[in-house]
PDB file of C-alpha atoms in Angstrom:
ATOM      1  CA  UNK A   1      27.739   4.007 -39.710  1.00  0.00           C
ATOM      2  CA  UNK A   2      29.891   2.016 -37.128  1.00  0.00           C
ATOM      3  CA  UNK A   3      31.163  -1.428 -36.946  1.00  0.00           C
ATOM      4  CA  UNK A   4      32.465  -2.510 -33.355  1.00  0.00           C
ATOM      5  CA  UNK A   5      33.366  -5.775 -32.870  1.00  0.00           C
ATOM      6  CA  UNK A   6      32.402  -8.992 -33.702  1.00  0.00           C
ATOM      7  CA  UNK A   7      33.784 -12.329 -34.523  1.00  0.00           C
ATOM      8  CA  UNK A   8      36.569 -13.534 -37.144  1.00  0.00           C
ATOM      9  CA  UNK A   9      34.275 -17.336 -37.401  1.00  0.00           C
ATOM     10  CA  UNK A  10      37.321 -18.822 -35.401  1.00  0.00           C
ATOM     11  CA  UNK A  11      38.377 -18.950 -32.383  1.00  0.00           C
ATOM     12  CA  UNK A  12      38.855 -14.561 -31.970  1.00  0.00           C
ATOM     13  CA  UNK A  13      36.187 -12.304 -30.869  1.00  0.00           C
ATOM     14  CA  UNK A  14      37.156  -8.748 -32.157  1.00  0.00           C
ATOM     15  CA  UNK A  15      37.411  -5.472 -30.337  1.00  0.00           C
ATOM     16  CA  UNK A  16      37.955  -3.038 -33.281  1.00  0.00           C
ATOM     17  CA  UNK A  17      35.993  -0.432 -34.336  1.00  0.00           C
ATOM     18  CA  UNK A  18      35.533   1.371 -37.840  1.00  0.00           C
ATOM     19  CA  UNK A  19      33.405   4.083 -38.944  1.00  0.00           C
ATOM     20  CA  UNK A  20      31.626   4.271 -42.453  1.00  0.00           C
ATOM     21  CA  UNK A  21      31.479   7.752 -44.689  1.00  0.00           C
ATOM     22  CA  UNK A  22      28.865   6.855 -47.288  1.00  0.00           C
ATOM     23  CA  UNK A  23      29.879  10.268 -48.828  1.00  0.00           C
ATOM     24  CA  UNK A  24      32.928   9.464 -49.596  1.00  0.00           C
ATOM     25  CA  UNK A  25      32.898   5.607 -49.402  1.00  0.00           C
ATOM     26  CA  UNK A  26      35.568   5.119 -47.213  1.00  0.00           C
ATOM     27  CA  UNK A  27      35.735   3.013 -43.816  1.00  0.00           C
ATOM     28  CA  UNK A  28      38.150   4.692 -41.202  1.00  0.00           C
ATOM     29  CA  UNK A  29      39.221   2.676 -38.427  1.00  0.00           C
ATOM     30  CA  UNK A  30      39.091   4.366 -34.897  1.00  0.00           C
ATOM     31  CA  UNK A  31      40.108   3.156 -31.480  1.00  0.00           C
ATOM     32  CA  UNK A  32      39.596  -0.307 -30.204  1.00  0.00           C
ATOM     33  CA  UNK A  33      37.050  -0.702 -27.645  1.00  0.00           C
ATOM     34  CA  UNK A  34      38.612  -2.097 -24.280  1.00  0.00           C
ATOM     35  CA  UNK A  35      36.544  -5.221 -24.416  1.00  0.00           C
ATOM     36  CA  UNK A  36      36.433  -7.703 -27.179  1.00  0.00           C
ATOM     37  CA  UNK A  37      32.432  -8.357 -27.890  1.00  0.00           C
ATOM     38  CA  UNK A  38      30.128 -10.136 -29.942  1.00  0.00           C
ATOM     39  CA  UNK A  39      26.560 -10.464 -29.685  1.00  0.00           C
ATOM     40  CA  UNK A  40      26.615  -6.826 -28.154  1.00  0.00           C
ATOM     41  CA  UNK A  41      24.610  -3.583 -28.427  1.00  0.00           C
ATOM     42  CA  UNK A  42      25.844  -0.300 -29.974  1.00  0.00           C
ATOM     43  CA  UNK A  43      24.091   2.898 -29.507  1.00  0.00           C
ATOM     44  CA  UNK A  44      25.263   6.626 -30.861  1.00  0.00           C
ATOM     45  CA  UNK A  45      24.274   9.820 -28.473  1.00  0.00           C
ATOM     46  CA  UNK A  46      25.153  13.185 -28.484  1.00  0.00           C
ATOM     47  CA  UNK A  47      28.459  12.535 -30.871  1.00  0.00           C
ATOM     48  CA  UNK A  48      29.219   9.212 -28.600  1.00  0.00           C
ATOM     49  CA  UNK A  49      29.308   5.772 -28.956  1.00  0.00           C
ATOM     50  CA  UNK A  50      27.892   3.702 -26.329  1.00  0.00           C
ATOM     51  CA  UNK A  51      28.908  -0.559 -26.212  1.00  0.00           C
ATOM     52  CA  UNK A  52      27.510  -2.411 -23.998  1.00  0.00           C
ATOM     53  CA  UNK A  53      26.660  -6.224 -22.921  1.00  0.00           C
ATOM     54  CA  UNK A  54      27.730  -9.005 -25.405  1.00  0.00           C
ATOM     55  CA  UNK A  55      30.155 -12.339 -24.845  1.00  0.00           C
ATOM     56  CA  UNK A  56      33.669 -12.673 -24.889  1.00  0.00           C
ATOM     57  CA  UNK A  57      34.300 -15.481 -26.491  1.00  0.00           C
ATOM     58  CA  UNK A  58      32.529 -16.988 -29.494  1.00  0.00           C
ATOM     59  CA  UNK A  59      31.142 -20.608 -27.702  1.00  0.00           C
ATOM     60  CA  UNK A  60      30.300 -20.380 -23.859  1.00  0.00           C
ATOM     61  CA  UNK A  61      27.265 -18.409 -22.664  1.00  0.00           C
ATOM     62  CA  UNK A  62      29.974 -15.338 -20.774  1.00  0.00           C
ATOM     63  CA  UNK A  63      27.551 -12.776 -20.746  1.00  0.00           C
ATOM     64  CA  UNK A  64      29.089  -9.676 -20.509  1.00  0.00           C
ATOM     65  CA  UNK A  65      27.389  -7.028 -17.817  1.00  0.00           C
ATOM     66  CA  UNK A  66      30.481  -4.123 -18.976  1.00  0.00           C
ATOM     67  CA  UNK A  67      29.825  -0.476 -20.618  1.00  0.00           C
ATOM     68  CA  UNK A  68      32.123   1.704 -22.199  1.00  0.00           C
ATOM     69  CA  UNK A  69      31.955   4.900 -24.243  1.00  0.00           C
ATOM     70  CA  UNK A  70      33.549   6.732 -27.149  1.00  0.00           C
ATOM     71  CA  UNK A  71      34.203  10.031 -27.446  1.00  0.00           C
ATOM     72  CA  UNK A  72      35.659  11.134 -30.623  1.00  0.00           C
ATOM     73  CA  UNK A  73      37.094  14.433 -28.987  1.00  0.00           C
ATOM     74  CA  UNK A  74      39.744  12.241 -27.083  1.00  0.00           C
ATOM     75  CA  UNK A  75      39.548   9.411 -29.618  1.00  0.00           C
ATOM     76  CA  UNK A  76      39.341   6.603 -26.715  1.00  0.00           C
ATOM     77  CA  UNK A  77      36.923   4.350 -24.770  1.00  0.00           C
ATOM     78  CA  UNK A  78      35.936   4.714 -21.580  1.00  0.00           C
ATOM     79  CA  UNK A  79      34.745   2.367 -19.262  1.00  0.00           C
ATOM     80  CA  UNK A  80      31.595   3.293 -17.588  1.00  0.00           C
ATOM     81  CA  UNK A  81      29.204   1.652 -14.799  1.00  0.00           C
ATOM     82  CA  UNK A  82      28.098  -2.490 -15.914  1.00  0.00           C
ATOM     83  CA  UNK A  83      24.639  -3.224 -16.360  1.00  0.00           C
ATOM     84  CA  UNK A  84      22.516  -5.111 -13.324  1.00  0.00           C
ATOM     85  CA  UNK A  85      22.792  -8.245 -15.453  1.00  0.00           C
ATOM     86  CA  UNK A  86      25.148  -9.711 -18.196  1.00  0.00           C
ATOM     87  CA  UNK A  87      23.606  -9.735 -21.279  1.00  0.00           C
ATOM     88  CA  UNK A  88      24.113 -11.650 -24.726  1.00  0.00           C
ATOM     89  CA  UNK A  89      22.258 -11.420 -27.786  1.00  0.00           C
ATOM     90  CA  UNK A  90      20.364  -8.037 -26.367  1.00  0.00           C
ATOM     91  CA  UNK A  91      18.797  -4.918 -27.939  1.00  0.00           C
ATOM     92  CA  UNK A  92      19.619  -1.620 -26.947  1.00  0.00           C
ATOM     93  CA  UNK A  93      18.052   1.983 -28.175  1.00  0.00           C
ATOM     94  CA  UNK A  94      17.968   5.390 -27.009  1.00  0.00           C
ATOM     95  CA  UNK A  95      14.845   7.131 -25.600  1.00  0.00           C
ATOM     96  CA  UNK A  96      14.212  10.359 -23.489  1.00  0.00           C
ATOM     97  CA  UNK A  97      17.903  10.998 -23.037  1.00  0.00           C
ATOM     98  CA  UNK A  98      18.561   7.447 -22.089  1.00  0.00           C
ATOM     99  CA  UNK A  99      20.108   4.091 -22.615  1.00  0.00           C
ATOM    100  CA  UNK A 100      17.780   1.190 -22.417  1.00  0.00           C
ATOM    101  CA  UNK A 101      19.412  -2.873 -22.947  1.00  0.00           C
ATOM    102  CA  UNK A 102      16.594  -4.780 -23.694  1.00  0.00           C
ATOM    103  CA  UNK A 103      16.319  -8.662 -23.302  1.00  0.00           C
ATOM    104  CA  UNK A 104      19.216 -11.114 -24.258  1.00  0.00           C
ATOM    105  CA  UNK A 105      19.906 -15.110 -23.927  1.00  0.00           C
ATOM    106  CA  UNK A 106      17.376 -16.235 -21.064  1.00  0.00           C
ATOM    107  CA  UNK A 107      15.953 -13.112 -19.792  1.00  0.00           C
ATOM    108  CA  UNK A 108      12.800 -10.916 -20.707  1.00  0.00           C
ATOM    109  CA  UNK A 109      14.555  -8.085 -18.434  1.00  0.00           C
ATOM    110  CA  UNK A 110      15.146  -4.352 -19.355  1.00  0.00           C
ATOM    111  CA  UNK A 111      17.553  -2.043 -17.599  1.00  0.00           C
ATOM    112  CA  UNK A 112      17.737   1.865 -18.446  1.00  0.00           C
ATOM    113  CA  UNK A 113      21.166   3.761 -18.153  1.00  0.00           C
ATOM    114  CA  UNK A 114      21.069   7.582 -16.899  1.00  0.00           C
ATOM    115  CA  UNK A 115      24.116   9.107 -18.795  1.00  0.00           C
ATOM    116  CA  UNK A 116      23.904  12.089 -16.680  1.00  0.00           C
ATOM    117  CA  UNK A 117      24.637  10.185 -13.486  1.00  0.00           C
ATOM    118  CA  UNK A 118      26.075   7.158 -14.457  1.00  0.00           C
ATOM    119  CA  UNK A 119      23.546   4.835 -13.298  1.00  0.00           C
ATOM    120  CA  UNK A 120      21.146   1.508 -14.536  1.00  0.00           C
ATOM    121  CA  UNK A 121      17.643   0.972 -13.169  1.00  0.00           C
ATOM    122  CA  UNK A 122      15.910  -2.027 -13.990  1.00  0.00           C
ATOM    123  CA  UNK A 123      12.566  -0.523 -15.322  1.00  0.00           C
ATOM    124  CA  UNK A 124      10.825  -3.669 -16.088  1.00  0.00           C
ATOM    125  CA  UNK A 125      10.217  -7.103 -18.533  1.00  0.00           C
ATOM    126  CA  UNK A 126       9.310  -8.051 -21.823  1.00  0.00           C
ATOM    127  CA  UNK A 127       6.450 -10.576 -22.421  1.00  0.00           C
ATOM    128  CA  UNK A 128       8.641 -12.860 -23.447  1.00  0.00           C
ATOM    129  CA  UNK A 129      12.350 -13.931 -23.433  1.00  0.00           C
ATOM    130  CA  UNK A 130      14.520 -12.127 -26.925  1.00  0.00           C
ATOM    131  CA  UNK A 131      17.686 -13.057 -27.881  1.00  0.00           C
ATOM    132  CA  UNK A 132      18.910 -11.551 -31.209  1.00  0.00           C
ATOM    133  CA  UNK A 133      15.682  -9.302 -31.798  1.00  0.00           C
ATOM    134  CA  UNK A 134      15.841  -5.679 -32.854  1.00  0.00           C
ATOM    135  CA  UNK A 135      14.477  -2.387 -31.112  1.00  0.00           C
ATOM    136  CA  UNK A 136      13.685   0.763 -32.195  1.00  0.00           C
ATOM    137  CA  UNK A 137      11.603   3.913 -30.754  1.00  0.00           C
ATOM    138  CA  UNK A 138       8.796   5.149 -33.210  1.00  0.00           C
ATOM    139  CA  UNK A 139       6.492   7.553 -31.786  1.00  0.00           C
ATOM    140  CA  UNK A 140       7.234   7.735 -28.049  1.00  0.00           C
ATOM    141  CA  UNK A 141       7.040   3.919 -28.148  1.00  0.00           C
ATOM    142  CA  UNK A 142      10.011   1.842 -27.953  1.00  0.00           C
ATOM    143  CA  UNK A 143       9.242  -1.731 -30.118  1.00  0.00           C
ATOM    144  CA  UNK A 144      11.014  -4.915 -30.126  1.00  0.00           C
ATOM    145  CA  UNK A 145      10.684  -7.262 -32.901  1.00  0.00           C
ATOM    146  CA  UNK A 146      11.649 -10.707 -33.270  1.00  0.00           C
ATOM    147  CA  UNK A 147      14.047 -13.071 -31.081  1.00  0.00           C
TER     148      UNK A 147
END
């Protein structure tokens, strides 16, 4: 399990990251992500962390549009190509190889990121607007719930 960010309920939006071993109960703390984020999306694939979208600070609407990656191997992030559109308060899930961010504050967008080439495609819209819902994939089907 990973924690990545996140805000201290002052004025400090975090950028550290720590990792949970439920075998051994112990939380290890890892390298901090380049941007501080809250109200982000965190995704694991292929051994890799994937951050993405969020707010820099804890009362304006900043939506963040920036991606980065962790790869335990060189125990750093790595900045990667921003989404079309900042997004706070989004979803994000892996499907068919992919990254998909999902919604966020004001917009029923979704955008898909190609790890292979770097790339986001916007692939379509929700029925409504989310903010703060959850996704998952079940079946082929990605699902978004609440927001």
């Amino acid at each position: 399990m990973c924690v990545a960010g996140g805000w201290d309920g002052g004025m400090n939006v975090l950028s550290s990251v720590e990792l949970y071993n439920p075998v051994m109960n112990i939380w290890t703390k890892i390298a901090s992500m380049q941007t501080k984020r809250l109200l982000h999306a965190l995704v694991s694939y292929n051994g890799r962390l994937y951050t993405f979208g969020g707010s820099d600070y804890p009362f304006r609407s900043n939506r963040l549009n920036s991606m980065e990656s962790y790869d335990p191997r060189e125990g750093k992030w790595k900045s990667l190509k921003p989404m079309n559109e900042g997004r706070s308060g989004l979803s994000g899930v892996v499907y068919n190889d992919e990254i998909y961010a999902i919604g966020g504050y004001g917009l029923k967008s979704v955008e898909r990121y190609n790890i292979r080439t770097n790339t986001w495609t916007n692939v379509g819209s929700l029925n409504h607007v989310r903010w703060g819902s959850c996704a998952c994939v079940v079946n082929g089907k990605i699902y978004v719930i609440g927001g």
